[in-house]
Short mmCIF file of C-alpha atoms and ligand atoms in Angstrom, two decimals:
data_model
loop_
_atom_site.label_atom_id
_atom_site.label_comp_id
_atom_site.label_asym_id
_atom_site.label_seq_id
_atom_site.Cartn_x
_atom_site.Cartn_y
_atom_site.Cartn_z
CA UNK A 174 7.97 19.75 -0.69
CA UNK A 175 8.67 17.60 2.37
CA UNK A 176 6.72 19.84 4.72
CA UNK A 177 3.86 19.68 2.22
CA UNK A 178 4.04 15.87 2.45
CA UNK A 179 3.97 15.95 6.25
CA UNK A 180 1.00 18.30 6.22
CA UNK A 181 -0.90 16.07 3.80
CA UNK A 182 -0.01 12.90 5.73
CA UNK A 183 -1.41 14.55 8.86
CA UNK A 184 -4.68 15.60 7.17
CA UNK A 185 -5.16 12.13 5.66
CA UNK A 186 -4.42 10.39 8.94
CA UNK A 187 -6.99 12.57 10.68
CA UNK A 188 -9.62 11.97 8.02
CA UNK A 189 -9.06 8.24 8.06
CA UNK A 190 -9.01 8.05 11.85
CA UNK A 191 -12.36 9.87 11.97
CA UNK A 192 -13.95 7.45 9.53
CA UNK A 193 -12.50 4.47 11.35
CA UNK A 194 -13.83 5.65 14.73
CA UNK A 195 -17.30 4.97 13.38
CA UNK A 196 -16.48 1.74 11.57
CA UNK A 197 -13.34 0.15 12.90
CA UNK A 198 -12.24 -2.95 11.05
CA UNK A 199 -9.56 -4.00 13.52
CA UNK A 200 -10.80 -5.47 16.82
CA UNK A 201 -11.87 -2.80 19.32
CA UNK A 202 -9.55 -2.46 22.29
CA UNK A 203 -10.50 -1.94 25.93
CA UNK A 204 -7.72 0.52 26.70
CA UNK A 205 -6.75 3.86 25.16
CA UNK A 206 -3.74 2.28 23.54
CA UNK A 207 -1.66 -0.87 23.74
CA UNK A 208 1.93 -0.82 24.92
CA UNK A 209 4.06 -3.86 24.03
CA UNK A 210 5.41 -5.79 27.00
CA UNK A 211 8.90 -4.71 28.02
CA UNK A 212 8.56 -1.20 26.53
CA UNK A 213 10.14 1.75 28.34
CA UNK A 214 7.72 4.08 30.21
CA UNK A 215 5.32 5.66 27.73
CA UNK A 216 5.96 9.23 26.66
CA UNK A 217 5.53 11.16 23.42
CA UNK A 218 8.12 9.00 21.70
CA UNK A 219 5.83 5.98 21.88
CA UNK A 220 3.25 7.79 19.71
CA UNK A 221 5.82 9.13 17.24
CA UNK A 222 7.01 7.46 14.04
CA UNK A 223 10.20 8.83 12.58
CA UNK A 224 10.68 6.24 9.84
CA UNK A 225 9.55 8.64 7.12
CA UNK A 226 12.41 11.05 7.85
CA UNK A 227 14.53 9.03 5.47
CA UNK A 228 12.47 10.58 2.64
CA UNK A 229 13.71 14.04 3.50
CA UNK A 230 16.23 15.12 0.90
CA UNK A 231 16.59 11.55 -0.41
CA UNK A 232 17.11 11.07 -4.15
CA UNK A 233 14.17 9.41 -5.93
CA UNK A 234 14.38 5.59 -5.92
CA UNK A 235 15.28 3.66 -9.07
CA UNK A 236 12.46 1.16 -8.64
CA UNK A 237 8.92 1.45 -7.29
CA UNK A 238 9.26 1.79 -3.51
CA UNK A 239 6.81 1.59 -0.60
CA UNK A 240 7.71 2.96 2.80
CA UNK A 241 5.27 1.73 5.43
CA UNK A 242 4.09 2.87 8.81
CA UNK A 243 2.09 -0.17 9.94
CA UNK A 244 1.88 -2.14 13.16
CA UNK A 245 5.15 -3.88 12.28
CA UNK A 246 7.10 -0.62 12.03
CA UNK A 247 5.08 1.47 14.48
CA UNK A 248 3.80 -0.58 17.48
CA UNK A 249 1.62 2.30 18.81
CA UNK A 250 -0.78 1.60 15.91
CA UNK A 251 -1.90 -1.61 17.64
CA UNK A 252 -5.67 -1.34 18.11
CA UNK A 253 -5.95 2.02 16.32
CA UNK A 254 -7.30 0.69 12.97
CA UNK A 255 -5.10 2.90 10.85
CA UNK A 256 -1.76 2.77 9.02
CA UNK A 257 -0.03 4.58 6.17
CA UNK A 258 2.45 4.15 3.35
CA UNK A 259 4.38 6.49 1.08
CA UNK A 260 4.57 5.22 -2.50
CA UNK A 261 7.33 6.41 -4.83
CA UNK A 262 7.03 5.67 -8.55
CA UNK A 263 9.96 6.35 -10.88
CA UNK A 264 8.84 7.22 -14.43
CA UNK A 265 7.15 4.25 -16.12
CA UNK A 266 7.10 2.06 -12.98
CA UNK A 267 4.23 -0.08 -11.77
CA UNK A 268 2.98 -1.30 -8.41
CA UNK A 269 1.82 -4.73 -9.62
CA UNK A 270 -1.69 -6.09 -8.95
CA UNK A 271 -2.21 -6.91 -5.28
CA UNK A 272 -4.86 -6.93 -2.57
CA UNK A 273 -5.08 -5.91 1.08
CA UNK A 274 -7.11 -8.56 2.89
CA UNK A 275 -7.80 -6.49 6.01
CA UNK A 276 -8.39 -2.91 4.83
CA UNK A 277 -9.47 -0.49 2.17
CA UNK A 278 -6.81 1.92 0.91
CA UNK A 279 -7.27 5.65 0.33
CA UNK A 280 -4.57 6.97 -1.99
CA UNK A 281 -3.69 10.66 -2.24
CA UNK A 282 -1.52 11.59 -5.22
CA UNK A 283 0.93 14.31 -4.18
CA UNK A 284 3.18 14.52 -7.22
CA UNK A 285 3.03 13.41 -10.85
CA UNK A 286 0.34 11.33 -12.54
CA UNK A 287 -0.84 7.76 -12.00
CA UNK A 288 -3.08 5.36 -13.80
CA UNK A 289 -4.85 3.23 -11.19
CA UNK A 290 -7.22 0.31 -11.45
CA UNK A 291 -9.36 -2.04 -9.38
CA UNK A 292 -11.10 -5.27 -10.32
CA UNK A 293 -14.34 -6.05 -8.51
CA UNK A 294 -15.69 -9.48 -7.59
CA UNK A 295 -17.58 -9.69 -10.91
CA UNK A 296 -14.22 -9.31 -12.69
CA UNK A 297 -15.04 -5.79 -13.86
CA UNK A 298 -12.08 -3.47 -14.21
CA UNK A 299 -12.38 0.20 -13.17
CA UNK A 300 -9.51 2.48 -14.14
CA UNK A 301 -8.75 6.13 -13.67
CA UNK A 302 -5.98 8.53 -14.58
CA UNK A 303 -5.18 10.58 -11.49
CA UNK A 304 -3.70 14.05 -11.43
CA UNK A 305 -1.73 15.64 -8.61
CA UNK A 306 -4.14 16.35 -5.74
CA UNK A 307 -6.59 13.53 -6.60
CA UNK A 308 -7.65 10.77 -4.22
CA UNK A 309 -8.75 7.25 -5.10
CA UNK A 310 -10.28 4.58 -2.89
CA UNK A 311 -9.34 0.94 -3.32
CA UNK A 312 -12.07 -1.11 -1.62
CA UNK A 313 -11.02 -3.73 0.91
CA UNK A 314 -9.83 -7.01 -0.56
CA UNK A 315 -10.10 -6.02 -4.24
CA UNK A 316 -7.20 -6.52 -6.66
CA UNK A 317 -5.66 -3.18 -7.63
CA UNK A 318 -2.59 -1.60 -9.21
CA UNK A 319 -0.97 1.78 -9.89
CA UNK A 320 1.11 2.73 -12.92
CA UNK A 321 3.14 5.86 -13.60
CA UNK A 322 2.45 6.29 -17.31
CA UNK A 323 4.93 9.13 -17.71
CA UNK A 324 8.35 7.59 -18.29
CA UNK A 325 10.11 10.90 -17.69
CA UNK A 326 8.52 12.06 -14.42
CA UNK A 327 8.38 10.40 -11.00
CA UNK A 328 5.16 10.26 -9.01
CA UNK A 329 4.60 10.18 -5.27
CA UNK A 330 1.49 9.21 -3.30
CA UNK A 331 0.47 8.64 0.29
CA UNK A 332 -1.93 5.84 1.14
CA UNK A 333 -3.95 5.45 4.32
CA UNK A 334 -5.31 2.04 5.33
CA UNK A 335 -8.25 1.24 7.61
CA UNK A 336 -6.25 -1.29 9.60
CA UNK A 337 -3.02 -1.19 11.56
CA UNK A 338 -2.04 -4.27 9.59
CA UNK A 339 -3.78 -4.26 6.21
CA UNK A 340 -1.58 -7.04 4.78
CA UNK A 341 -0.50 -7.18 1.15
CA UNK A 342 -1.02 -10.12 -1.17
CA UNK A 343 0.96 -9.61 -4.37
CA UNK A 344 -0.70 -11.48 -7.23
CA UNK A 345 2.51 -12.22 -9.22
CA UNK A 346 4.43 -13.28 -6.11
CA UNK A 347 1.63 -15.30 -4.56
CA UNK A 348 1.04 -17.21 -7.76
CA UNK A 349 4.52 -17.53 -9.25
CA UNK A 350 6.91 -17.07 -6.35
CA UNK A 351 5.70 -19.74 -3.93
CA UNK A 352 6.04 -23.47 -4.23
CA UNK A 353 2.80 -24.12 -6.11
CA UNK A 354 3.94 -26.74 -8.61
CA UNK A 355 4.60 -25.83 -12.24
CA UNK A 356 2.14 -28.54 -13.25
CA UNK A 357 -0.72 -27.08 -11.21
CA UNK A 358 0.03 -23.59 -12.50
CA UNK A 359 0.25 -24.80 -16.12
CA UNK A 360 -3.16 -26.47 -15.78
CA UNK A 361 -4.63 -23.47 -14.00
CA UNK A 362 -3.46 -21.02 -16.65
CA UNK A 363 -4.16 -23.44 -19.51
CA UNK A 364 -0.58 -23.26 -20.69
CA UNK A 365 2.59 -25.39 -20.68
CA UNK A 366 5.22 -25.82 -18.00
CA UNK A 367 7.95 -23.90 -19.86
CA UNK A 368 5.75 -20.79 -20.02
CA UNK A 369 5.21 -21.06 -16.26
CA UNK A 370 8.96 -21.44 -15.72
CA UNK A 371 9.66 -18.35 -17.81
CA UNK A 372 7.21 -16.36 -15.69
CA UNK A 373 8.83 -17.64 -12.49
CA UNK A 374 12.32 -16.84 -13.77
CA UNK A 375 11.23 -13.31 -14.68
CA UNK A 376 10.04 -12.69 -11.13
CA UNK A 377 13.22 -14.06 -9.59
CA UNK A 378 15.22 -10.89 -10.37
C1 GLV B 671 -0.38 0.52 -2.83
O1 GLV B 671 -1.40 0.17 -3.39
C2 GLV B 671 0.09 -0.12 -1.68
O2 GLV B 671 -0.70 -0.89 -1.14
O3 GLV B 671 1.23 0.05 -1.24
MN1 MN B 672 -2.51 -1.26 -2.34
#
């Protein structure tokens, strides 16, 4: 299972890197790669990310979990216009609506089933039910979500992003977990302050 994941991660990374060579969204760099100041002499380790090893033999998580390999975790991605994440969905769990301001996302479903959706800039919703082996593209900047409909079976997917630092803007967190005032939110959602406070309290745990 794990070697299958590694193989698929490799194929997806290659495919995405090829696309991005023609249409990089991160700034082009003038060197082959960028080494952070103060790094030890570059060898194969610099180009290697071992952070996904923790998935090997690990029990499935209890809540939806994302394990990322982006610029923050893997400095060699700087300037390479690519990053990845492994998404683990316990039965019935959801990855709430969010956007990636700097990249599109190509999701490859390895295990289980997922309902996915995107909302375009005309507010039109597109949904799909994915089966194991399917891919789905989430265009750059659009709100999207994934939901494991099957309460009894986990799902696992790998996502590739066309930026080393795609960024994630969670809609529930951005709206209800910052210091935008209850009054502004109540007016914006045409509701009362206690409803807003209930939503905020729900997100707090
Ligand atoms: C999934 O959509 C993710 O961005 O992690
Ligand atoms: Mn996403």
